[in-house]
Tab-separated table of C-alpha atoms and ligand atoms in Angstrom:
chain	number	residue	atom	x	y	z
A	1	MET	CA	-59.330	13.288	77.264
A	2	TYR	CA	-58.991	14.836	80.402
A	3	SER	CA	-58.570	11.355	82.196
A	4	LYS	CA	-56.156	9.936	79.662
A	5	PHE	CA	-53.281	12.930	80.270
A	6	ALA	CA	-53.739	12.294	83.719
A	7	PHE	CA	-52.342	8.742	83.149
A	8	ILE	CA	-49.890	9.674	81.041
A	9	PHE	CA	-48.308	12.468	83.533
A	10	PHE	CA	-48.414	10.178	86.579
A	11	SER	CA	-47.023	7.441	84.782
A	12	SER	CA	-44.024	8.804	83.200
A	13	ILE	CA	-43.429	10.302	86.825
A	14	THR	CA	-43.793	7.214	88.424
A	15	PHE	CA	-40.898	6.062	85.092
A	16	LEU	CA	-38.916	8.745	86.001
A	17	PHE	CA	-38.746	8.140	89.866
A	18	SER	CA	-38.729	3.739	89.860
A	19	ASN	CA	-35.804	4.197	86.796
A	20	PRO	CA	-33.582	7.734	87.950
A	21	TRP	CA	-30.435	6.926	85.622
A	22	GLU	CA	-32.647	5.274	82.873
A	23	LYS	CA	-32.527	8.942	80.529
A	24	GLU	CA	-27.946	8.465	81.965
A	25	LYS	CA	-28.589	5.058	81.144
A	26	GLN	CA	-29.882	4.899	77.699
A	27	GLN	CA	-27.441	8.076	76.312
A	28	MET	CA	-24.661	6.325	77.127
A	29	ILE	CA	-26.045	3.202	74.711
A	30	ASP	CA	-26.523	5.819	72.255
A	31	THR	CA	-22.433	6.735	72.446
A	32	LEU	CA	-22.102	3.253	72.669
A	33	ILE	CA	-23.654	3.328	68.702
A	34	GLN	CA	-22.608	5.837	67.934
A	35	TYR	CA	-19.150	5.176	68.568
A	36	GLY	CA	-19.772	1.962	65.966
A	37	ILE	CA	-20.641	-1.685	69.161
A	38	GLN	CA	-23.514	-2.688	66.862
A	39	ASP	CA	-23.587	-6.241	69.196
A	40	LYS	CA	-27.524	-5.803	70.098
A	41	ASN	CA	-26.725	-8.732	72.731
A	42	VAL	CA	-24.170	-6.468	73.877
A	43	LEU	CA	-26.005	-3.520	74.180
A	44	ASP	CA	-28.526	-5.325	75.566
A	45	ALA	CA	-26.988	-6.414	78.675
A	46	MET	CA	-25.190	-3.056	79.717
A	47	SER	CA	-28.419	-1.464	79.051
A	48	LYS	CA	-30.013	-3.758	81.983
A	49	VAL	CA	-26.073	-3.679	84.153
A	50	PRO	CA	-26.967	-0.585	87.006
A	51	ARG	CA	-23.278	0.634	86.090
A	52	HIS	CA	-24.194	3.228	89.317
A	53	GLU	CA	-24.138	0.733	91.966
A	54	PHE	CA	-20.769	0.178	91.100
A	55	VAL	CA	-19.458	3.423	91.123
A	56	PRO	CA	-18.256	5.222	94.921
A	57	LYS	CA	-20.001	7.561	95.801
A	58	ALA	CA	-18.146	10.404	94.960
A	59	TYR	CA	-17.789	9.447	92.225
A	60	LYS	CA	-21.883	8.477	91.402
A	61	SER	CA	-23.287	11.225	89.112
A	62	TYR	CA	-20.693	10.313	86.126
A	63	SER	CA	-21.694	6.534	86.346
A	64	TYR	CA	-22.811	6.600	82.899
A	65	GLU	CA	-20.083	9.060	81.008
A	66	ASP	CA	-17.683	7.511	78.955
A	67	THR	CA	-15.133	7.675	80.931
A	68	PRO	CA	-13.455	5.182	83.187
A	69	LEU	CA	-13.886	6.186	87.128
A	70	PRO	CA	-11.622	5.850	89.914
A	71	ILE	CA	-12.937	2.916	92.455
A	72	GLY	CA	-9.682	3.176	94.844
A	73	PHE	CA	-6.552	1.513	95.468
A	74	GLY	CA	-5.459	2.874	92.284
A	75	GLN	CA	-7.727	1.167	90.824
A	76	THR	CA	-10.403	1.989	87.729
A	77	ILE	CA	-13.845	0.644	86.530
A	78	SER	CA	-13.429	0.709	83.029
A	79	GLN	CA	-14.637	3.285	80.307
A	80	PRO	CA	-18.383	1.812	79.095
A	81	TYR	CA	-16.632	1.774	75.184
A	82	ILE	CA	-13.669	-0.248	76.114
A	83	VAL	CA	-16.203	-2.749	78.268
A	84	ALA	CA	-18.799	-2.926	75.529
A	85	TYR	CA	-15.493	-2.996	72.876
A	86	MET	CA	-14.280	-6.111	74.561
A	87	THR	CA	-17.401	-7.943	74.821
A	88	GLU	CA	-18.313	-7.804	71.901
A	89	GLN	CA	-14.354	-8.509	70.444
A	90	LEU	CA	-15.036	-11.273	72.436
A	91	ASP	CA	-18.455	-12.712	71.270
A	92	VAL	CA	-19.425	-14.675	74.089
A	93	LYS	CA	-22.624	-17.429	73.613
A	94	LYS	CA	-24.562	-18.200	76.517
A	95	LYS	CA	-23.255	-21.912	76.843
A	96	ASP	CA	-19.981	-20.050	77.201
A	97	VAL	CA	-17.633	-20.176	80.898
A	98	VAL	CA	-15.508	-17.626	80.930
A	99	LEU	CA	-12.530	-16.594	83.416
A	100	GLU	CA	-11.929	-12.573	83.775
A	101	ILE	CA	-8.637	-11.711	85.050
A	102	GLY	CA	-8.857	-8.336	86.957
A	103	THR	CA	-12.084	-7.974	89.279
A	104	GLY	CA	-12.494	-4.535	89.797
A	105	SER	CA	-15.809	-3.415	90.589
A	106	GLY	CA	-17.793	-6.165	89.550
A	107	TYR	CA	-19.414	-3.885	85.786
A	108	GLN	CA	-17.553	-6.622	83.621
A	109	ALA	CA	-18.368	-9.530	85.109
A	110	ALA	CA	-21.987	-8.453	86.034
A	111	VAL	CA	-22.427	-6.952	81.979
A	112	LEU	CA	-20.345	-10.983	81.154
A	113	SER	CA	-22.704	-12.863	82.946
A	114	LEU	CA	-25.925	-11.514	81.310
A	115	LEU	CA	-24.575	-12.963	77.946
A	116	ALA	CA	-22.510	-16.451	79.298
A	117	LYS	CA	-22.939	-19.731	81.874
A	118	GLU	CA	-20.592	-18.700	84.388
A	119	ILE	CA	-17.703	-15.591	85.099
A	120	TYR	CA	-14.679	-17.136	86.868
A	121	THR	CA	-13.539	-13.579	87.786
A	122	ILE	CA	-10.425	-13.345	90.111
A	123	GLU	CA	-8.707	-10.271	91.511
A	124	ILE	CA	-5.702	-9.458	93.845
A	125	VAL	CA	-6.759	-6.200	95.764
A	126	PRO	CA	-8.379	-8.394	98.480
A	127	GLU	CA	-10.579	-5.163	99.861
A	128	LEU	CA	-11.587	-5.447	96.052
A	129	CYS	CA	-12.555	-8.201	95.851
A	130	GLU	CA	-14.280	-8.506	99.185
A	131	ARG	CA	-15.908	-5.224	97.901
A	132	SER	CA	-17.380	-6.521	94.418
A	133	LYS	CA	-18.235	-9.721	95.896
A	134	LYS	CA	-20.416	-8.393	98.029
A	135	THR	CA	-22.321	-5.739	95.853
A	136	LEU	CA	-22.022	-9.015	92.589
A	137	LYS	CA	-24.226	-11.053	95.429
A	138	GLN	CA	-26.480	-7.599	96.396
A	139	LEU	CA	-27.687	-7.172	92.661
A	140	GLY	CA	-28.664	-10.950	92.184
A	141	TYR	CA	-25.654	-12.268	89.673
A	142	ASN	CA	-25.635	-15.616	90.547
A	143	ASN	CA	-23.970	-16.272	87.687
A	144	VAL	CA	-20.296	-14.505	88.832
A	145	PHE	CA	-18.254	-16.121	91.204
A	146	VAL	CA	-15.331	-13.880	92.998
A	147	ILE	CA	-12.270	-15.027	93.487
A	148	CYS	CA	-9.653	-13.580	95.428
A	149	GLY	CA	-5.495	-14.069	94.645
A	150	ASP	CA	-3.658	-13.677	91.314
A	151	GLY	CA	-4.866	-14.001	87.750
A	152	TYR	CA	-0.897	-15.117	86.354
A	153	LYS	CA	-1.745	-18.710	87.410
A	154	GLY	CA	-5.343	-18.388	85.967
A	155	TYR	CA	-8.063	-20.568	87.321
A	156	PRO	CA	-7.263	-24.239	86.770
A	157	ASP	CA	-9.743	-25.886	89.166
A	158	LYS	CA	-11.974	-24.432	86.381
A	159	ALA	CA	-10.107	-24.833	83.055
A	160	PRO	CA	-10.022	-24.949	79.928
A	161	PHE	CA	-12.898	-21.713	79.634
A	162	ASP	CA	-14.280	-20.847	76.229
A	163	ARG	CA	-13.148	-17.504	76.349
A	164	ILE	CA	-10.881	-15.217	78.830
A	165	LEU	CA	-11.089	-11.465	79.374
A	166	LEU	CA	-7.779	-9.679	81.097
A	167	THR	CA	-9.198	-6.637	81.767
A	168	ALA	CA	-5.813	-5.226	83.487
A	169	ALA	CA	-2.263	-5.725	81.130
A	170	PRO	CA	0.636	-7.046	81.424
A	171	GLU	CA	3.378	-6.709	79.450
A	172	LYS	CA	2.609	-10.081	77.795
A	173	ILE	CA	-0.226	-12.314	77.170
A	174	PRO	CA	0.497	-14.869	80.217
A	175	GLU	CA	1.337	-18.737	77.942
A	176	ILE	CA	-0.738	-19.595	81.240
A	177	LEU	CA	-3.554	-18.017	80.233
A	178	ILE	CA	-3.551	-19.187	76.426
A	179	GLN	CA	-3.083	-22.613	78.165
A	180	GLN	CA	-6.023	-22.290	80.372
A	181	LEU	CA	-8.429	-21.189	76.660
A	182	LYS	CA	-10.504	-24.293	75.325
A	183	ASP	CA	-9.880	-25.401	71.195
A	184	ASN	CA	-12.382	-22.929	69.382
A	185	GLY	CA	-12.203	-20.085	72.584
A	186	ILE	CA	-11.691	-17.124	72.643
A	187	LEU	CA	-9.070	-14.619	74.186
A	188	VAL	CA	-8.964	-10.926	74.528
A	189	GLY	CA	-6.650	-9.089	76.571
A	190	PRO	CA	-4.128	-5.471	76.718
A	191	ALA	CA	-0.475	-5.974	76.571
A	192	GLY	CA	2.434	-3.550	76.305
A	193	LYS	CA	5.638	-3.066	78.394
A	194	ILE	CA	4.281	0.600	78.901
A	195	GLN	CA	1.171	2.127	79.688
A	196	GLU	CA	2.059	4.511	76.796
A	197	LEU	CA	2.259	1.349	74.183
A	198	GLN	CA	-0.394	-1.275	75.501
A	199	TYR	CA	-2.492	-2.713	72.691
A	200	LEU	CA	-5.759	-4.874	72.914
A	201	TYR	CA	-5.567	-8.447	71.692
A	202	LYS	CA	-7.594	-11.012	70.266
A	203	ILE	CA	-6.285	-14.210	70.245
A	204	GLN	CA	-7.806	-17.499	68.635
A	205	LYS	CA	-7.447	-21.023	69.376
A	206	ILE	CA	-8.696	-23.166	66.378
A	207	ASN	CA	-7.930	-26.485	65.755
A	208	HIS	CA	-5.019	-26.290	68.459
A	209	LYS	CA	-3.713	-23.671	66.403
A	210	ILE	CA	-2.961	-19.464	67.459
A	211	ILE	CA	-3.931	-16.616	65.947
A	212	GLU	CA	-3.269	-13.893	66.946
A	213	LYS	CA	-4.666	-9.989	65.843
A	214	LYS	CA	-3.600	-6.863	66.858
A	215	LEU	CA	-6.935	-4.338	67.739
A	216	ILE	CA	-7.022	-0.936	69.265
A	217	PRO	CA	-4.264	0.823	71.272
A	218	VAL	CA	-5.975	1.264	74.993
A	219	ARG	CA	-4.793	2.518	78.465
A	220	PHE	CA	-5.263	-0.141	81.039
A	221	VAL	CA	-3.955	-0.407	84.816
A	222	PRO	CA	-0.978	-3.195	84.460
A	223	MET	CA	-1.629	-7.076	85.813
A	224	VAL	CA	0.619	-6.611	88.962
A	225	LYS	CA	2.958	-9.924	89.641
A	226	PRO	CA	1.731	-10.691	93.215
A	227	SER	CA	5.157	-9.591	95.937
A	228	LYS	CA	6.010	-13.715	97.353
B	301	SAH	N1	-12.820	-4.730	85.544
B	301	SAH	C1	-13.295	-3.945	85.719
B	301	SAH	C2	-11.999	-3.002	85.874
B	301	SAH	C3	-10.571	-3.538	86.152
B	301	SAH	S1	-9.361	-2.845	86.344
B	301	SAH	C4	-14.124	-4.066	86.306
B	301	SAH	O1	-15.340	-3.738	85.543
B	301	SAH	O2	-14.820	-2.818	87.640
B	301	SAH	C5	-8.272	-3.571	86.806
B	301	SAH	C6	-8.566	-4.858	87.695
B	301	SAH	O3	-6.933	-6.239	87.338
B	301	SAH	C7	-7.457	-4.000	89.432
B	301	SAH	O4	-9.202	-4.646	91.135
B	301	SAH	C8	-6.429	-4.760	90.184
B	301	SAH	O5	-6.679	-4.895	90.825
B	301	SAH	C9	-6.969	-6.263	88.639
B	301	SAH	N2	-5.896	-7.159	89.169
B	301	SAH	C10	-4.311	-6.450	88.771
B	301	SAH	N3	-3.388	-7.395	88.441
B	301	SAH	C11	-3.954	-8.433	88.672
B	301	SAH	C12	-3.367	-9.697	89.027
B	301	SAH	N4	-2.489	-10.309	88.916
B	301	SAH	N5	-4.376	-10.437	88.924
B	301	SAH	C13	-5.792	-9.756	89.493
B	301	SAH	N6	-6.099	-9.101	89.005
B	301	SAH	C14	-5.559	-7.961	89.081
């Protein structure tokens, strides 16, 4: 009897010490479910990716709160609910090649990497680009390729893509990105002239026809035009 309790006690202690963020992470997943996220694959991917590794030291203790957090250079890592919602809308399949615009911390790319074949992700701020490259490499996300540059051009080298995700908001979804979407592909991204009036859009290419759907109001950092 004693040895059974001792075993449970010590294995719980070991579990807690080897997974110090497990409880917070599970609470985050519970919140996502409460807010209506249903896709098991998305929830599963988000329960595997260590968000605290993508958050700067000063904000680590908030890693699993449902809130965006600063990552430097005036940019933010998106709120977990938005990451989950956008990923669910993107309906990623295991064979998919995905383009993300706005790598930021690399967190969204890491979540996508568990659901798709390859992720190409573009970041315009050189320091964030190098930092996210390093984080993703250290954590072993080997199917994520970070490209430093301007997302307005998309990534012609690997186009067309099965899925495209924008995590910064242009005034209007750039035509070039829609052109780089495969037939039967899906693009999800925010757009809007003013930060207070942005919406998330889902654009589907079905039999070469474009079908656009307005989803929910959102607030993203603007997608910036590079200074020439
Ligand atoms: N997906 C990120 C959060 C993105 S924040 C994450 O999971 O952490 C939006 C990012 O888009 C910022 O890092 C910003 O620098 C980048 N960005 C803004 N304009 C861009 C552009 N034209 N091309 C590529 N990246 C851009």
